Tab-separated table of C-alpha atoms in Angstrom:
chain	number	residue	atom	x	y	z
A	17	MET	CA	0.000	0.000	0.000
A	18	ALA	CA	2.835	2.394	0.864
A	19	GLY	CA	4.373	1.708	-2.509
A	20	GLU	CA	1.116	2.552	-4.281
A	21	LYS	CA	0.865	5.863	-2.397
A	22	LYS	CA	4.392	6.788	-3.464
A	23	ILE	CA	3.538	6.020	-7.090
A	24	LEU	CA	0.377	8.135	-6.881
A	25	ALA	CA	2.343	10.993	-5.321
A	26	VAL	CA	4.905	10.877	-8.138
A	27	LEU	CA	2.144	10.854	-10.771
A	28	ALA	CA	0.456	13.840	-9.123
A	29	VAL	CA	3.683	15.844	-9.155
A	30	ALA	CA	4.240	14.888	-12.792
A	31	MET	CA	0.732	16.007	-13.776
A	32	VAL	CA	1.190	19.366	-12.057
A	33	THR	CA	4.494	19.825	-13.855
A	34	ILE	CA	2.952	18.994	-17.233
A	35	VAL	CA	0.003	21.346	-16.705
A	36	HIS	CA	2.325	24.122	-15.604
A	37	SER	CA	4.539	23.664	-18.663
A	38	PHE	CA	1.573	24.108	-21.019
A	39	SER	CA	-0.030	27.004	-19.182
A	40	PHE	CA	0.226	30.622	-20.252
A	41	THR	CA	-0.246	33.935	-18.559
A	42	ILE	CA	-1.550	37.300	-19.638
A	43	PRO	CA	0.786	40.180	-18.692
A	44	THR	CA	-0.546	42.183	-15.793
A	45	THR	CA	1.536	45.253	-16.516
A	46	ASP	CA	-0.728	48.247	-16.075
A	47	ARG	CA	0.718	50.557	-18.709
A	48	VAL	CA	-1.706	53.352	-17.905
A	49	SER	CA	-0.488	53.526	-14.317
A	50	LYS	CA	3.088	54.062	-15.499
A	51	ARG	CA	2.485	57.409	-17.182
A	52	TYR	CA	5.116	59.227	-15.148
A	53	GLN	CA	7.989	56.811	-15.700
A	54	THR	CA	10.942	57.771	-17.855
A	55	SER	CA	10.895	56.630	-21.459
A	56	SER	CA	13.709	54.079	-21.240
A	57	ALA	CA	12.511	52.525	-17.994
A	58	TYR	CA	8.956	52.381	-19.270
A	59	ARG	CA	9.815	50.641	-22.530
A	60	SER	CA	12.137	48.222	-20.758
A	61	SER	CA	9.384	47.188	-18.375
A	62	LEU	CA	7.029	46.491	-21.276
A	63	SER	CA	9.612	44.522	-23.212
A	64	SER	CA	10.342	42.300	-20.231
A	65	SER	CA	6.661	41.574	-19.723
A	66	ALA	CA	6.236	40.472	-23.341
A	67	LEU	CA	7.765	37.077	-22.587
A	68	GLY	CA	4.779	36.184	-20.449
A	69	MET	CA	2.125	36.994	-23.015
A	70	ALA	CA	-0.401	34.481	-24.203
A	71	THR	CA	-0.064	32.823	-27.584
A	72	TRP	CA	-2.659	31.396	-29.909
A	73	SER	CA	-2.548	28.497	-32.306
A	74	ASN	CA	-3.294	29.291	-35.936
A	75	GLY	CA	-3.344	26.739	-38.730
A	76	GLN	CA	-2.227	29.334	-41.271
A	77	ALA	CA	1.230	29.661	-39.723
A	78	ILE	CA	1.624	25.873	-39.565
A	79	LYS	CA	0.589	25.491	-43.217
A	80	GLU	CA	3.032	28.189	-44.361
A	81	TYR	CA	5.853	26.515	-42.467
A	82	GLN	CA	4.989	23.106	-43.950
A	83	ASP	CA	4.959	24.642	-47.442
A	84	PHE	CA	8.378	26.146	-46.753
A	85	LEU	CA	9.788	22.790	-45.609
A	86	SER	CA	8.353	21.041	-48.664
A	87	THR	CA	10.444	23.255	-50.962
A	88	GLY	CA	13.632	21.790	-49.497
A	89	LYS	CA	15.302	25.206	-49.723
A	90	SER	CA	17.664	26.309	-46.988
A	91	GLU	CA	19.120	29.287	-48.853
A	92	LEU	CA	17.605	32.090	-50.887
A	93	GLU	CA	17.776	31.841	-54.668
A	94	LYS	CA	19.487	34.820	-56.276
A	95	GLU	CA	18.648	36.643	-59.497
A	96	ASP	CA	20.864	39.469	-60.728
A	97	ASP	CA	19.651	43.031	-61.173
A	98	GLY	CA	19.366	44.488	-64.646
A	99	PRO	CA	17.006	46.387	-66.935
A	100	SER	CA	13.511	46.271	-65.479
A	101	VAL	CA	9.951	47.361	-66.154
A	102	ILE	CA	8.297	49.887	-63.851
A	103	VAL	CA	4.497	49.961	-63.925
A	104	GLN	CA	2.924	53.293	-63.009
A	105	SER	CA	-0.682	54.464	-62.845
A	106	SER	CA	-2.477	55.505	-66.024
A	107	ASN	CA	-4.006	58.351	-64.028
A	108	PRO	CA	-1.510	61.246	-63.851
A	109	ASN	CA	-2.933	62.239	-60.467
A	110	ASN	CA	-2.112	58.815	-59.013
A	111	ILE	CA	1.479	58.473	-60.186
A	112	LEU	CA	3.521	57.855	-57.060
A	113	ALA	CA	6.908	59.267	-56.137
A	114	LEU	CA	7.853	55.592	-55.836
A	115	THR	CA	8.137	55.480	-59.642
A	116	ASP	CA	10.843	58.160	-59.696
A	117	ALA	CA	12.541	56.493	-56.731
A	118	ILE	CA	12.882	53.161	-58.552
A	119	ILE	CA	14.101	54.929	-61.689
A	120	GLY	CA	16.634	56.877	-59.627
A	121	LEU	CA	17.961	53.658	-58.113
A	122	GLY	CA	18.479	52.051	-61.527
A	123	LYS	CA	21.192	52.498	-64.146
A	124	GLY	CA	19.121	54.310	-66.731
A	125	ASP	CA	18.033	51.223	-68.672
A	126	ASP	CA	14.593	50.692	-67.083
A	127	ILE	CA	11.380	51.355	-68.995
A	128	VAL	CA	8.132	52.764	-67.570
A	129	LEU	CA	4.798	51.298	-68.696
A	130	ASN	CA	1.128	51.741	-67.928
A	131	PRO	CA	-1.036	48.693	-67.102
A	132	SER	CA	-2.603	48.869	-70.564
A	133	ASP	CA	0.759	48.639	-72.368
A	134	SER	CA	2.329	45.430	-73.670
A	135	LEU	CA	5.321	43.882	-71.968
A	136	PRO	CA	8.500	43.504	-74.044
A	137	ALA	CA	9.465	39.934	-74.930
A	138	THR	CA	13.023	40.637	-73.807
A	139	LEU	CA	14.742	43.413	-71.928
A	140	GLY	CA	18.469	43.757	-72.375
A	141	ASP	CA	19.569	40.196	-73.030
A	142	ARG	CA	17.006	38.578	-70.727
A	143	SER	CA	13.560	37.156	-71.349
A	144	SER	CA	12.844	37.273	-67.609
A	145	TYR	CA	13.175	40.545	-65.738
A	146	PRO	CA	11.731	42.287	-62.654
A	147	ILE	CA	8.415	44.090	-63.134
A	148	TYR	CA	8.121	46.718	-60.403
A	149	ILE	CA	4.465	47.435	-59.608
A	150	ALA	CA	4.573	51.095	-58.545
A	151	LEU	CA	0.789	51.511	-58.375
A	152	PRO	CA	-1.056	53.003	-55.411
A	153	PRO	CA	-2.666	50.261	-53.297
A	154	TYR	CA	-6.174	51.429	-54.193
A	155	GLU	CA	-5.475	50.543	-57.862
A	156	LEU	CA	-3.998	47.093	-57.244
A	157	THR	CA	-7.236	45.104	-57.200
A	158	GLU	CA	-8.368	46.460	-60.566
A	159	PHE	CA	-4.882	45.958	-62.003
A	160	ILE	CA	-4.717	42.272	-61.037
A	161	GLN	CA	-8.314	41.567	-62.076
A	162	ASN	CA	-7.720	42.997	-65.562
A	163	LEU	CA	-4.420	41.279	-66.359
A	164	ASN	CA	-4.362	39.857	-69.859
A	165	ASP	CA	-2.750	36.510	-70.662
A	166	ASP	CA	0.628	38.073	-71.453
A	167	TRP	CA	0.788	39.857	-68.106
A	168	LYS	CA	-0.519	36.805	-66.235
A	169	SER	CA	2.277	34.681	-67.662
A	170	ARG	CA	4.759	37.137	-66.132
A	171	ALA	CA	3.134	37.267	-62.679
A	172	GLU	CA	6.114	35.465	-61.081
A	173	ASP	CA	8.248	38.481	-62.055
A	174	PHE	CA	6.031	41.057	-60.328
A	175	VAL	CA	7.608	43.056	-57.499
A	176	PHE	CA	5.170	44.538	-54.973
A	177	PHE	CA	5.899	47.216	-52.376
A	178	SER	CA	4.665	47.669	-48.819
A	179	GLY	CA	5.360	50.096	-45.995
A	180	GLY	CA	5.185	53.826	-45.435
A	181	LYS	CA	2.566	56.412	-46.298
A	182	VAL	CA	2.806	55.699	-50.031
A	183	CYS	CA	2.593	51.894	-50.181
A	184	GLY	CA	0.730	50.834	-47.031
A	185	VAL	CA	-0.282	47.186	-46.543
A	186	VAL	CA	-1.280	45.246	-49.660
A	187	GLU	CA	-1.275	41.731	-48.180
A	188	PRO	CA	-5.105	41.382	-48.150
A	189	ILE	CA	-5.217	42.202	-51.866
A	190	LEU	CA	-2.411	39.834	-52.827
A	191	ARG	CA	-3.823	37.063	-50.663
A	192	GLU	CA	-7.175	37.372	-52.432
A	193	PHE	CA	-5.437	36.541	-55.723
A	194	GLY	CA	-3.096	33.881	-54.330
A	195	MET	CA	-0.014	36.076	-54.610
A	196	CYS	CA	1.193	35.830	-51.018
A	197	ARG	CA	3.758	33.057	-51.336
A	198	ASP	CA	7.485	32.409	-51.092
A	199	SER	CA	8.184	32.937	-54.793
A	200	MET	CA	6.417	36.313	-55.080
A	201	THR	CA	8.836	39.219	-54.777
A	202	GLN	CA	7.865	41.813	-52.200
A	203	VAL	CA	9.782	44.795	-50.886
A	204	LEU	CA	9.447	46.531	-47.555
A	205	VAL	CA	10.249	50.178	-48.237
A	206	GLY	CA	12.896	51.534	-45.897
A	207	PHE	CA	14.006	54.409	-48.102
A	208	SER	CA	12.713	57.874	-48.877
A	209	THR	CA	10.571	58.627	-51.917
A	210	PRO	CA	11.329	62.290	-52.708
A	211	ALA	CA	8.669	64.215	-54.576
A	212	PRO	CA	9.562	65.252	-58.159
A	213	GLY	CA	11.275	68.614	-58.473
A	214	THR	CA	12.525	68.762	-54.874
A	215	GLY	CA	16.201	68.452	-55.798
A	216	LEU	CA	18.731	70.975	-57.058
A	217	GLY	CA	17.709	72.702	-60.273
A	218	GLY	CA	14.248	71.160	-60.201
A	219	THR	CA	15.541	67.608	-60.397
A	220	THR	CA	14.287	64.741	-58.284
A	221	ARG	CA	16.479	63.830	-55.355
A	222	LYS	CA	17.707	60.265	-55.097
A	223	PRO	CA	16.107	58.069	-52.427
A	224	GLU	CA	17.959	57.934	-49.121
A	225	ASP	CA	18.299	55.128	-46.599
A	226	LEU	CA	15.931	55.501	-43.635
A	227	SER	CA	17.267	52.614	-41.565
A	228	CYS	CA	19.015	53.375	-38.308
A	229	MET	CA	21.515	51.487	-36.168
A	230	ILE	CA	20.169	51.349	-32.619
A	231	GLY	CA	22.951	49.524	-30.784
A	232	HIS	CA	24.471	46.074	-30.460
A	233	ASP	CA	23.074	42.784	-29.248
A	234	THR	CA	24.649	40.475	-26.682
A	235	ARG	CA	26.881	38.940	-29.358
A	236	GLY	CA	28.154	42.329	-30.459
A	237	ASP	CA	26.206	42.357	-33.729
A	238	GLU	CA	24.626	45.583	-34.885
A	239	LYS	CA	20.903	46.037	-34.324
A	240	TRP	CA	18.977	47.885	-37.044
A	241	ALA	CA	15.527	49.394	-37.275
A	242	GLY	CA	13.541	50.450	-40.331
A	243	GLU	CA	15.718	48.691	-42.893
A	244	SER	CA	14.409	47.667	-46.289
A	245	GLN	CA	13.766	43.964	-46.763
A	246	SER	CA	13.038	41.864	-49.837
A	247	CYS	CA	11.752	38.363	-50.410
A	248	GLY	CA	10.816	36.167	-53.373
A	249	LYS	CA	12.309	35.466	-56.779
A	250	TRP	CA	13.958	38.852	-57.343
A	251	ASN	CA	14.985	39.503	-53.714
A	252	ALA	CA	18.703	39.624	-54.555
A	253	ALA	CA	18.147	41.914	-57.556
A	254	VAL	CA	16.211	44.342	-55.378
A	255	ALA	CA	18.839	44.199	-52.630
A	256	SER	CA	21.611	44.797	-55.155
A	257	ARG	CA	19.807	47.810	-56.629
A	258	LEU	CA	19.382	49.333	-53.188
A	259	ASP	CA	22.860	48.428	-51.908
A	260	ASP	CA	24.456	50.071	-54.950
A	261	ASN	CA	22.797	53.307	-53.843
A	262	GLY	CA	23.820	53.103	-50.198
A	263	ILE	CA	20.468	51.786	-48.982
A	264	ARG	CA	20.568	48.893	-46.570
A	265	CYS	CA	18.392	45.966	-47.707
A	266	LYS	CA	18.061	42.540	-46.121
A	267	PRO	CA	17.033	39.606	-48.387
A	268	VAL	CA	14.903	37.174	-46.374
A	269	PHE	CA	12.362	34.391	-46.739
A	270	TYR	CA	8.707	35.354	-46.997
A	271	ARG	CA	7.786	34.394	-43.422
A	272	GLU	CA	10.439	36.680	-41.937
A	273	TRP	CA	9.584	39.445	-44.390
A	274	ARG	CA	5.920	39.256	-43.364
A	275	ARG	CA	6.733	39.843	-39.696
A	276	ALA	CA	8.839	42.884	-40.594
A	277	MET	CA	6.096	44.204	-42.874
A	278	TRP	CA	3.457	44.057	-40.129
A	279	GLU	CA	5.871	45.668	-37.703
A	280	ARG	CA	6.185	48.587	-40.090
A	281	ALA	CA	2.392	48.609	-40.487
A	282	VAL	CA	2.050	49.080	-36.721
A	283	PHE	CA	4.439	52.034	-36.926
A	284	ASP	CA	2.623	53.683	-39.825
A	285	CYS	CA	-0.765	53.258	-38.182
A	286	VAL	CA	0.056	54.203	-34.597
A	287	PHE	CA	2.308	57.212	-35.094
A	288	ASN	CA	0.078	58.795	-37.708
A	289	ILE	CA	-3.184	58.392	-35.799
A	290	VAL	CA	-1.743	59.467	-32.423
A	291	GLY	CA	-0.114	62.533	-33.981
A	292	SER	CA	-2.943	63.553	-36.307
A	293	VAL	CA	-5.490	64.213	-33.551
A	294	ARG	CA	-3.424	67.093	-32.086
A	295	GLU	CA	-4.366	70.734	-32.536
A	296	GLU	CA	-0.990	71.614	-34.038
A	297	LYS	CA	0.938	69.799	-36.736
A	298	THR	CA	2.848	66.941	-35.168
A	299	ASP	CA	5.640	64.831	-36.618
A	300	HIS	CA	6.661	61.291	-35.732
A	301	ALA	CA	9.493	62.479	-33.506
A	302	ASP	CA	7.021	64.589	-31.496
A	303	VAL	CA	4.809	61.536	-30.956
A	304	ALA	CA	7.783	59.558	-29.637
A	305	MET	CA	8.776	62.365	-27.305
A	306	PHE	CA	5.448	63.723	-26.010
A	307	TYR	CA	2.839	60.992	-26.596
A	308	GLU	CA	4.876	57.874	-25.954
A	309	LEU	CA	2.453	56.209	-23.564
A	310	GLU	CA	-0.505	56.539	-25.919
A	311	ALA	CA	1.552	55.190	-28.815
A	312	SER	CA	2.877	52.322	-26.714
A	313	ASP	CA	-0.577	51.260	-25.526
A	314	MET	CA	-1.870	51.183	-29.093
A	315	MET	CA	1.194	49.283	-30.335
A	316	TRP	CA	0.606	46.485	-27.848
A	317	GLU	CA	-3.086	46.346	-28.669
A	318	LEU	CA	-2.341	45.877	-32.373
A	319	ALA	CA	0.508	43.433	-31.713
A	320	ASN	CA	-1.757	41.235	-29.585
A	321	ASN	CA	-4.460	41.237	-32.258
A	322	LEU	CA	-1.948	40.389	-34.997
A	323	ARG	CA	-0.783	37.385	-33.036
A	324	GLY	CA	-4.290	36.125	-32.409
A	325	GLY	CA	-5.876	37.093	-35.739
A	326	LEU	CA	-3.174	36.587	-38.375
A	327	ALA	CA	-0.680	34.310	-36.584
A	328	VAL	CA	1.933	37.062	-36.847
A	329	THR	CA	4.162	37.483	-33.800
A	330	LEU	CA	6.279	40.608	-33.969
A	331	ILE	CA	9.942	40.005	-33.236
A	332	TYR	CA	11.061	40.696	-29.658
A	333	GLY	CA	12.084	44.331	-29.143
A	334	PHE	CA	9.711	45.756	-31.764
A	335	GLU	CA	8.684	48.632	-29.499
A	336	ASP	CA	12.245	49.924	-29.094
A	337	ARG	CA	12.816	49.639	-32.836
A	338	LEU	CA	9.691	51.612	-33.707
A	339	PHE	CA	10.361	54.367	-31.184
A	340	SER	CA	13.983	54.566	-32.366
A	341	MET	CA	12.779	55.003	-35.956
A	342	ALA	CA	10.504	57.853	-34.889
A	343	GLU	CA	13.176	59.536	-32.783
A	344	MET	CA	15.981	59.215	-35.341
A	345	ARG	CA	14.103	59.540	-38.656
A	346	GLY	CA	10.771	61.123	-37.779
A	347	LYS	CA	11.678	64.793	-37.545
A	348	ASP	CA	9.557	66.812	-40.018
A	349	ASP	CA	7.708	63.642	-41.078
A	350	ILE	CA	4.266	65.109	-40.423
A	351	CYS	CA	1.545	62.754	-39.156
A	352	GLU	CA	-1.240	62.345	-41.724
A	353	LEU	CA	-4.475	60.408	-42.219
A	354	PRO	CA	-5.301	60.596	-45.936
A	355	ASP	CA	-8.689	59.131	-46.820
A	356	GLU	CA	-7.371	57.098	-49.757
A	357	MET	CA	-4.918	55.188	-47.521
A	358	PHE	CA	-7.354	54.407	-44.701
A	359	ASP	CA	-8.039	50.839	-45.861
A	360	TYR	CA	-4.311	50.182	-46.297
A	361	SER	CA	-2.922	51.731	-43.133
A	362	GLN	CA	-5.487	51.941	-40.324
A	363	ASN	CA	-8.402	49.678	-41.287
A	364	ILE	CA	-6.308	46.547	-41.738
A	365	PHE	CA	-5.813	45.091	-38.271
A	366	PRO	CA	-7.777	42.092	-37.000
A	367	GLY	CA	-9.695	42.028	-33.736
A	368	LYS	CA	-11.728	44.687	-31.962
A	369	CYS	CA	-8.835	47.191	-31.590
A	370	LEU	CA	-10.808	49.318	-29.136
A	371	MET	CA	-8.174	52.007	-28.640
A	372	LEU	CA	-7.494	52.364	-32.359
A	373	LYS	CA	-11.198	52.707	-33.145
A	374	GLU	CA	-11.669	55.273	-30.387
A	375	TYR	CA	-8.899	57.409	-31.900
A	376	LEU	CA	-10.249	56.978	-35.430
A	377	ASN	CA	-13.741	58.054	-34.383
A	378	TYR	CA	-12.300	61.022	-32.484
A	379	ALA	CA	-10.284	61.994	-35.583
A	380	LYS	CA	-13.438	61.948	-37.697
A	381	ASP	CA	-15.933	63.476	-35.246
A	382	LYS	CA	-13.741	66.044	-33.494
A	383	CYS	CA	-10.844	66.763	-35.843
A	384	GLY	CA	-12.589	66.745	-39.221
A	385	LEU	CA	-10.370	63.996	-40.602
A	386	LEU	CA	-11.323	60.841	-42.542
A	387	GLN	CA	-14.536	62.443	-43.750
A	388	GLY	CA	-14.642	60.335	-46.918
A	389	VAL	CA	-14.436	56.907	-45.276
A	390	ASN	CA	-16.612	54.738	-43.049
A	391	VAL	CA	-14.814	54.512	-39.743
A	392	PRO	CA	-15.772	51.365	-37.763
A	393	ALA	CA	-17.788	52.150	-34.661
A	394	VAL	CA	-16.300	51.503	-31.245
A	395	PRO	CA	-17.701	48.158	-30.022
A	396	SER	CA	-20.336	48.739	-27.355
A	397	GLN	CA	-20.249	47.168	-23.933
A	398	ILE	CA	-23.147	44.924	-24.963
A	399	ASP	CA	-20.849	43.192	-27.439
A	400	GLU	CA	-18.449	42.417	-24.618
A	401	LEU	CA	-20.992	40.698	-22.327
A	402	PRO	CA	-20.609	36.935	-22.001
A	403	SER	CA	-23.417	34.628	-23.081
A	404	LYS	CA	-25.981	33.306	-20.624
A	405	VAL	CA	-24.194	29.978	-20.566
A	406	ARG	CA	-20.999	31.668	-19.403
A	407	GLN	CA	-22.959	33.459	-16.678
A	408	GLY	CA	-23.675	30.111	-15.109
A	409	ASN	CA	-27.029	29.083	-16.595
A	410	LEU	CA	-27.530	25.520	-17.684
A	411	ARG	CA	-29.402	26.542	-20.843
A	412	ALA	CA	-28.707	29.290	-23.359
A	413	ASP	CA	-32.306	30.534	-23.118
A	414	GLY	CA	-31.789	31.474	-19.498
A	415	VAL	CA	-33.911	28.699	-18.008
A	416	ILE	CA	-32.072	27.081	-15.128
């Protein structure tokens, strides 16, 4: 009998250990109560608490990882840079500064086409070449829907852009057409896109690197924030084009690129909405300096919803990287909420996003912004109430 009791005791301890190992905790850090802490201490406390945050299981992430393993690739394939096609809007009012930026980064042998033009059979001495899609995000759906057979056959050579006020987030559009995959080339913009005529003698200034070195890690390696990243078939060609012009670009696999893209999306959304609701013009550096706690609260709200809704977990230290970008590169970068970019910058995050929606409704109702878009209402308290079953009733109709 004594032996049986010992065995039961050991099993009980083992069960407790197993349950504890699979448990998770929600951080209890009350960020609102820390409003009078210094910036560095405040951000450090939040970063340390991130390790205890809950995680969710999402089949999408598992499927993407299985697809990656099935390719058998452990290294990125490399295609050389060369003459390329740049696709710009047929509407002169919608031609982006991104078009001039890509031209400025090239060697003068690129050609610019409209979506209605025909693609050349060869360019230089190559039958396959990068096709940079420099269209505004609100024209992408129509562009992809209306591709003729010639353009469709070249879809693997398309290069799409994300990040910043000009490009926004185009993942929902590409996913709708099955274009979010390892082979599709995508670029996270970490360089400036100067407006035409802003250089000396009325010329267009060349794009400049917006990445910033924010210190060293424990191994002594440099830590960077805001750097350009590329993935897909033409990732090396894009990186080479940028590197030749002094712009840091990191070629990565699609899964890593996607995390960096959503990190930049959090930056673009949070800093612009927090700064735009002020009475005076506010730039990104001002938000980092004077409205840090509001920006930080919203960042964590969006990060939590990304993890639960899209299976995207931002890389540890994202908050420091985003604030460093604002502090080091955000001076005179005025916070804006243009109507045409609403669905590609603010209205893209999964979940309820209570704080974000409160700010968006305030921007529309009190600040006169976003007048041409339908801002989602702030979820009412009724939506948050648990069902009758969760209140302890035995039946959903309330009958006990």
